[in-house]
Amino acid sequence: MAKEIYSTYPMVKYLRKEALPTALCPGCGGGTVLNAFANAVDQLKLDPKDLVVVSGIGCSAWIASPYFLADTLHTTHGRAIAFATGVKVGLPDKKVVVISGDGDLASIGGNHLIHAARRNIDITVILVNNFIYGMTGGQVAPTTPFGAKTTTSPYRNIEHPLNVSETVAAAGASYVARWTTAHVYQLIESIKKALQVKGFSLVEVVSQCPVQFGRRNKMKEPAEMLRWFLKNSVPISKAKKMSPEELEGKFVIGEFVNRQRPEFTEELNKLIDEVQEQFGLKEV
Amino acid sequence: MIIRGDEPEQLRLIRKLYKPGNYFLQGNEAVAYGALFAGCRFYAGYPITPSSEIAETMARELPKLGGYYLQMEDEIASIAAMVGASWTGLKVMTATAGPGFSLMQENLGYAVMTETPLVLVDVQRSGPSTGQATKGAQGDFFQARWGTHGDHPIVAVSPISGQDAFWETIRAFNIAERLRTPVVVLFDGVLAHTRELIKIPDVDEVEITYRKLPQNEEEAKLPFGDPHGDGVPPMPLFGHGYFTHVTGSTHKENGLRDVYTPEVHDRLVRRIHKKIEGNREVYEKYEEHFTDDAEILVVSWGVTARPALGAVLKAREEGIKAGLFVPKTVHPFPGERMRELGKRVRAILVPEMNLGQMILEVQRFVNDDVLLKGVNKIGGVPLTVEEILREIRGVA
């Protein structure tokens, strides 16, 4: 049965078959993200040999590592972007992609996230935001909505969530977009753009975790969560005309920034050229 | 597929930039030049006293050699970036001091588990915590050994002078590459800031080792296998189409995670231990002075080994049969040699700039009938020849 599914799924060529089936729960948004990423790679006709995928710790870190068939580096909790920075400097001609969760990248890894954006290093980050620490059992995250229930906010969450996309856009990234797993085609287009932008790019994917988040917040079924996303999504153009009160609890979707700024590895190699020139070290 | 740093072009640049001869350098600068000669072309770090001149020297010199200097947002990011860069085939280094070393411990464990070559220089300063930030100490002996969690081997070398720091840094790179493992350089704030005469050799006098690379597809498919029986797997670098999977979780020989099979964990962790324990000749190194007929043995390491030698020489002038044993690789400890020497002497003194750390390793290898005594000084000021000599006289 499983074999038949794999053999008819056209994107299977991008997957590390010996690692399947995935460890993700039924109804998880992770599969949608992996599918969108594989489709983006396919549509851009990228050779997986030109990709290095890095991830941290947690459910979302598993999406592409080990399942995506490329060089993959599965790192310590929160540090994926820092590891990816070293990879990108060593292999500036490859596409370096980080796929991990909100707990990993925006909480423990928040410092690396904003500094990579500031540096504008050419790394594509796909941040899967499911508002929760899934793998550790559904604890409160820095992205958990105000008032939501989790295993460590059993009465209600009294902290305000971090707006990851706005933060990264403010920190200086070249490209930032946010979609939900209910906006698959837009998501694929954004991942394609992010992969092509020269500079730091972030695609935030609001994703469902029916098991750890939905179950405790009256959305036990995956479809209920997707309906919640659709009902509360507001395009960024419309959101600009809305008051903060009106935007409370909404998901602003679309492109936050798309701009050109000097990119880190290019600047680094340019600097090396200048210095070697200055000290007369160039081979004549 | 190459490890960058060994190309004729690189050697030409080194030769052109650093003429052999005598220089008046700080210990920290000697570490940096050692790294450059060893082929280091990637440095990621976060400034911290008393290590900062290593970063400054690397920031100035690396671009000349086509290498990369990255100032990261913290120490955790620094060692993380090093691991990433090492998997692309760069020889990598960072330098830090006590508190920064503490922050690096988790990813040091990651480097052990993923068998990633890197060199981590810890310029020891006094602690705990911020302590005396600008002063030297030898308090990180066991942080190097046991700082990260789990069962893990570690190799740590410790230079005794600025000149020694140049060569020991090169040796640290060679060990890291040969055994595909992180290597710690336990330096200290005193030597780091001492300026002295340092001889820079011709690049031809420097022996350089490079990590083993897979010779065929089959070896490349087993990034954590043991095809040569020495415990050291060839390292398939990123970017060459091998689709290598690297994880800090327990993994099989092909790199894929398996945290449920006890045998897989047992096999992996025992091999990582074996490749260090079973290859002692790669890293074991110590110095001996007057140990042949010594009745009193001084065992010392790092910065303290120099006043210790001074004290032993003076004791000899006074007719006291003193000798000196200096482990240059402090982890794994040269226990067998220590045991042999311990059988021949009456008393052992262990001077250190701490309240007694290496003495515990010495104790493991000597019998109870030997008088074992620490000579300990803290406060950021190194032990003097007189202070150690006084203790030698005391047991003579």
XYZ file of C-alpha atoms in Angstrom, chain B residues 3-396:
394
model
C 40.504 20.545 1.834
C 41.238 24.165 1.208
C 44.494 25.552 2.544
C 46.925 23.113 0.946
C 46.901 24.333 -2.645
C 50.220 25.577 -4.100
C 48.569 28.999 -4.335
C 47.977 29.002 -0.577
C 51.550 27.975 0.158
C 52.770 30.726 -2.177
C 50.722 33.285 -0.235
C 52.003 32.050 3.145
C 55.572 32.194 1.870
C 55.063 35.677 0.498
C 53.350 37.046 3.602
C 55.275 35.510 6.470
C 59.021 35.489 5.994
C 60.815 32.948 8.188
C 62.666 34.551 11.061
C 62.415 35.862 14.576
C 59.439 37.953 15.602
C 58.384 39.619 18.834
C 54.855 38.307 19.230
C 52.143 37.799 21.784
C 51.134 34.247 22.604
C 47.734 34.935 21.058
C 49.371 36.048 17.809
C 51.487 32.878 17.819
C 48.297 30.805 18.048
C 46.806 32.699 15.101
C 49.907 32.282 12.908
C 50.084 28.609 13.845
C 46.511 28.234 12.637
C 47.253 30.010 9.350
C 50.276 27.770 8.702
C 48.161 24.726 9.532
C 45.737 25.639 6.760
C 42.958 27.256 8.806
C 40.847 29.299 6.393
C 37.710 29.858 8.460
C 37.424 31.556 11.798
C 34.104 32.227 13.511
C 34.270 33.802 16.924
C 32.972 36.160 19.539
C 35.446 38.478 21.261
C 36.296 37.699 24.862
C 39.232 38.662 27.040
C 41.967 37.367 27.096
C 41.536 35.696 23.688
C 40.558 38.685 21.545
C 43.911 39.186 19.807
C 43.489 35.794 18.175
C 40.273 37.047 16.537
C 41.905 40.354 15.654
C 44.889 38.668 14.026
C 42.653 36.296 12.100
C 40.404 39.174 10.945
C 43.486 40.958 9.614
C 45.328 38.003 8.067
C 42.647 35.600 6.800
C 41.417 37.773 3.898
C 44.994 37.983 2.602
C 45.003 34.195 2.340
C 41.544 34.026 0.815
C 40.115 32.843 4.136
C 37.000 33.862 6.002
C 36.665 35.730 9.279
C 33.171 35.823 10.775
C 32.272 37.645 13.927
C 29.194 35.827 15.078
C 26.460 36.986 17.453
C 27.681 34.753 20.272
C 29.886 31.791 21.113
C 27.163 29.255 20.397
C 26.796 30.610 16.875
C 30.578 30.609 16.459
C 31.098 26.909 17.039
C 27.917 26.137 15.083
C 29.221 28.039 12.058
C 32.546 26.223 12.384
C 30.852 22.846 12.198
C 28.906 23.942 9.101
C 32.066 25.250 7.441
C 34.084 22.149 8.337
C 31.573 19.989 6.456
C 32.302 22.056 3.340
C 35.996 21.173 3.572
C 37.430 24.193 5.354
C 39.848 23.889 8.248
C 38.198 25.863 11.018
C 39.080 27.446 14.347
C 37.646 29.612 17.086
C 39.128 31.082 20.235
C 37.389 31.918 23.475
C 37.808 32.050 27.247
C 36.071 30.355 30.175
C 32.507 31.722 29.917
C 32.527 31.438 26.124
C 33.907 27.919 26.391
C 30.956 27.061 28.647
C 28.562 28.297 25.960
C 30.299 26.219 23.300
C 30.027 22.964 25.181
C 26.773 21.724 23.649
C 28.038 22.084 20.108
C 31.431 20.701 21.107
C 29.509 17.544 21.945
C 27.756 17.829 18.586
C 31.152 17.986 16.866
C 32.294 14.884 18.778
C 29.124 12.989 17.803
C 29.201 14.070 14.151
C 32.992 13.617 13.977
C 33.650 17.107 12.720
C 37.253 18.332 12.735
C 37.675 21.719 14.391
C 40.085 23.490 16.708
C 38.790 25.337 19.764
C 41.281 27.507 21.627
C 40.326 28.209 25.234
C 42.466 31.020 26.630
C 41.844 30.218 30.270
C 41.085 33.035 32.666
C 40.132 32.850 36.298
C 36.611 32.026 37.362
C 34.046 30.807 38.249
C 31.790 33.106 36.268
C 33.272 36.437 35.191
C 35.993 36.013 37.814
C 39.061 38.027 36.920
C 38.365 38.547 33.254
C 41.796 39.870 32.365
C 43.867 37.399 34.378
C 45.226 34.005 33.511
C 44.368 30.710 35.163
C 44.379 26.970 34.592
C 40.885 26.248 35.812
C 39.370 24.717 32.669
C 41.299 21.434 32.744
C 38.164 19.463 33.452
C 35.804 21.732 31.548
C 37.698 20.600 28.461
C 37.328 16.979 29.505
C 33.833 16.832 30.936
C 32.156 20.078 29.876
C 29.715 18.577 27.409
C 27.223 15.880 28.293
C 27.271 12.178 27.609
C 30.084 9.683 27.223
C 32.601 11.304 24.970
C 36.297 11.291 24.311
C 38.183 14.561 23.893
C 41.672 15.538 22.851
C 43.160 18.630 24.484
C 46.660 20.018 24.019
C 48.291 22.688 26.162
C 51.239 24.866 25.065
C 53.849 26.061 27.575
C 55.128 29.161 25.762
C 54.404 31.468 22.851
C 56.723 29.511 20.580
C 55.129 26.294 21.732
C 51.694 27.798 21.055
C 52.597 28.212 17.376
C 53.532 24.542 17.017
C 50.882 23.122 19.315
C 48.158 24.919 17.352
C 49.446 23.282 14.173
C 49.523 19.954 15.989
C 45.948 20.503 17.175
C 44.825 20.939 13.555
C 46.714 17.819 12.495
C 45.128 15.736 15.257
C 41.662 17.129 14.448
C 42.055 16.286 10.761
C 43.672 12.906 11.282
C 41.068 11.686 13.801
C 38.079 13.669 12.461
C 37.375 15.128 15.863
C 37.325 18.449 17.691
C 40.565 19.333 19.487
C 40.786 21.792 22.368
C 43.853 23.986 22.865
C 44.087 24.876 26.563
C 46.011 28.109 26.485
C 45.971 30.745 29.236
C 45.739 34.481 29.775
C 49.330 34.829 30.978
C 51.020 33.349 27.916
C 48.357 34.846 25.651
C 49.472 38.347 26.573
C 53.186 37.722 27.042
C 55.322 39.032 24.211
C 58.406 37.036 23.471
C 60.683 35.953 20.691
C 58.911 33.601 18.352
C 60.587 31.938 15.406
C 58.397 31.657 12.341
C 59.599 28.740 10.205
C 59.526 28.265 6.455
C 56.254 26.735 5.359
C 58.176 23.648 4.170
C 59.214 22.873 7.738
C 55.580 22.518 8.757
C 54.043 19.098 8.443
C 50.378 19.288 7.610
C 47.719 16.584 7.813
C 44.420 16.493 5.970
C 41.291 14.580 6.783
C 40.608 11.309 5.039
C 38.189 11.704 2.131
C 36.112 8.900 0.613
C 37.925 7.079 -2.161
C 34.795 5.715 -3.801
C 30.996 5.952 -3.763
C 30.746 3.094 -1.304
C 32.869 4.876 1.309
C 30.975 8.106 0.681
C 27.693 6.348 1.448
C 28.958 5.431 4.920
C 30.016 8.743 6.462
C 30.127 7.101 9.894
C 31.497 3.700 8.964
C 34.918 2.289 9.676
C 36.231 0.980 6.344
C 39.891 1.151 7.363
C 39.546 -0.365 10.828
C 41.166 2.577 12.591
C 37.830 3.972 13.775
C 38.169 7.046 11.570
C 35.576 7.250 8.774
C 36.409 9.118 5.562
C 34.457 12.404 5.522
C 32.183 13.000 2.510
C 32.094 16.767 2.249
C 28.928 18.724 1.479
C 28.409 19.978 -2.036
C 29.753 16.938 -3.866
C 26.467 15.190 -4.547
C 26.773 12.467 -1.919
C 23.499 13.439 -0.181
C 25.120 13.026 3.193
C 22.896 13.169 6.264
C 24.547 14.467 9.412
C 22.803 14.454 12.783
C 23.820 14.745 16.417
C 21.279 12.062 17.237
C 22.470 8.494 17.421
C 22.960 7.408 13.832
C 23.840 4.372 11.819
C 26.922 4.094 9.640
C 24.965 5.653 6.755
C 24.154 8.717 8.873
C 20.462 7.998 9.340
C 19.052 8.464 12.808
C 18.321 5.410 14.914
C 17.776 6.210 18.548
C 15.832 3.093 19.411
C 18.305 0.283 18.807
C 20.645 -0.101 21.781
C 23.305 -1.761 19.610
C 23.450 1.199 17.220
C 24.192 3.635 20.043
C 26.646 1.251 21.632
C 28.499 0.675 18.351
C 28.689 4.372 17.473
C 29.799 5.717 20.839
C 32.293 2.908 21.435
C 33.841 3.495 18.013
C 34.168 7.224 18.686
C 35.960 6.335 21.919
C 38.082 3.698 20.221
C 39.281 6.000 17.502
C 40.731 8.298 20.176
C 41.962 5.663 22.645
C 43.240 3.395 19.904
C 45.260 6.062 18.135
C 47.387 7.401 20.993
C 50.423 7.722 18.771
C 48.599 10.459 16.849
C 48.379 12.796 19.827
C 50.265 11.530 22.875
C 53.028 13.971 23.713
C 54.936 14.948 26.824
C 58.215 16.557 27.807
C 60.625 15.203 30.393
C 63.581 16.833 32.126
C 65.919 14.953 34.481
C 63.430 12.148 35.017
C 66.075 9.399 34.689
C 67.360 9.695 38.239
C 64.699 11.921 39.781
C 63.581 11.269 43.334
C 61.202 14.178 43.387
C 59.031 14.624 40.331
C 57.308 17.843 39.398
C 54.336 17.316 37.102
C 53.077 20.467 35.496
C 51.238 21.688 32.426
C 50.724 24.818 30.337
C 51.947 28.146 31.660
C 53.106 26.645 34.976
C 55.515 24.241 33.283
C 58.015 27.068 32.735
C 58.521 28.215 36.349
C 58.406 24.507 37.196
C 61.409 23.900 34.935
C 63.162 26.880 36.509
C 62.558 25.412 39.963
C 63.809 21.964 38.925
C 66.998 23.469 37.459
C 67.643 25.416 40.673
C 66.920 22.359 42.790
C 69.491 20.405 40.754
C 72.035 23.172 41.447
C 71.359 22.583 45.131
C 71.929 18.868 44.710
C 68.281 17.853 44.944
C 67.368 15.130 42.472
C 64.298 16.757 40.998
C 62.743 16.018 37.621
C 59.949 17.449 35.516
C 57.157 15.762 33.567
C 55.017 17.967 31.307
C 52.033 16.452 29.486
C 51.624 18.463 26.286
C 48.496 16.558 25.362
C 46.616 16.707 28.643
C 43.567 14.725 27.490
C 43.714 11.788 27.138
C 46.237 11.922 29.960
C 49.583 10.168 29.362
C 48.737 7.762 32.168
C 51.057 4.897 31.263
C 54.147 7.102 31.327
C 52.889 8.721 34.524
C 52.563 5.280 36.093
C 56.147 4.336 35.139
C 57.557 7.572 36.513
C 55.430 7.318 39.638
C 57.026 3.966 40.525
C 60.486 5.488 40.542
C 60.043 8.596 42.657
C 59.506 9.372 46.319
C 57.438 12.522 45.972
C 55.370 14.195 43.288
C 54.527 17.882 43.244
C 51.831 19.231 40.942
C 51.961 23.024 40.541
C 48.913 24.522 38.813
C 47.151 27.901 38.639
C 44.040 26.405 40.214
C 43.085 24.662 43.437
C 43.999 21.229 42.137
C 42.752 19.769 38.860
C 45.426 17.877 36.933
C 46.614 16.447 40.232
C 43.498 14.244 40.185
C 44.652 12.688 36.910
C 48.139 12.185 38.346
C 46.638 10.574 41.427
C 44.894 7.947 39.293
C 48.251 6.611 38.132
C 50.471 6.664 41.221
C 50.562 4.455 44.283
C 49.656 5.548 47.772
C 53.238 5.260 49.013
C 54.271 8.243 46.904
C 53.932 11.630 48.565
C 51.616 13.593 46.256
C 51.183 17.290 46.828
C 49.617 20.132 44.893
C 51.272 23.520 44.612
C 48.325 25.732 43.952
C 47.975 29.425 43.362
C 44.944 31.406 42.286
C 44.353 35.111 41.905
C 45.559 35.589 38.352
C 49.301 35.725 39.055
C 51.434 32.824 37.803
C 53.474 30.651 40.128
C 57.088 31.739 40.450
C 60.282 29.664 40.353
C 60.832 30.484 44.041
C 57.380 29.317 45.093
C 57.810 25.956 43.399
C 61.433 25.594 44.556
C 60.360 26.175 48.154
C 57.965 23.233 47.867
C 60.639 21.025 46.301
C 62.989 21.826 49.175
C 60.154 21.059 51.556
C 59.920 17.437 50.399
C 63.648 16.951 49.669
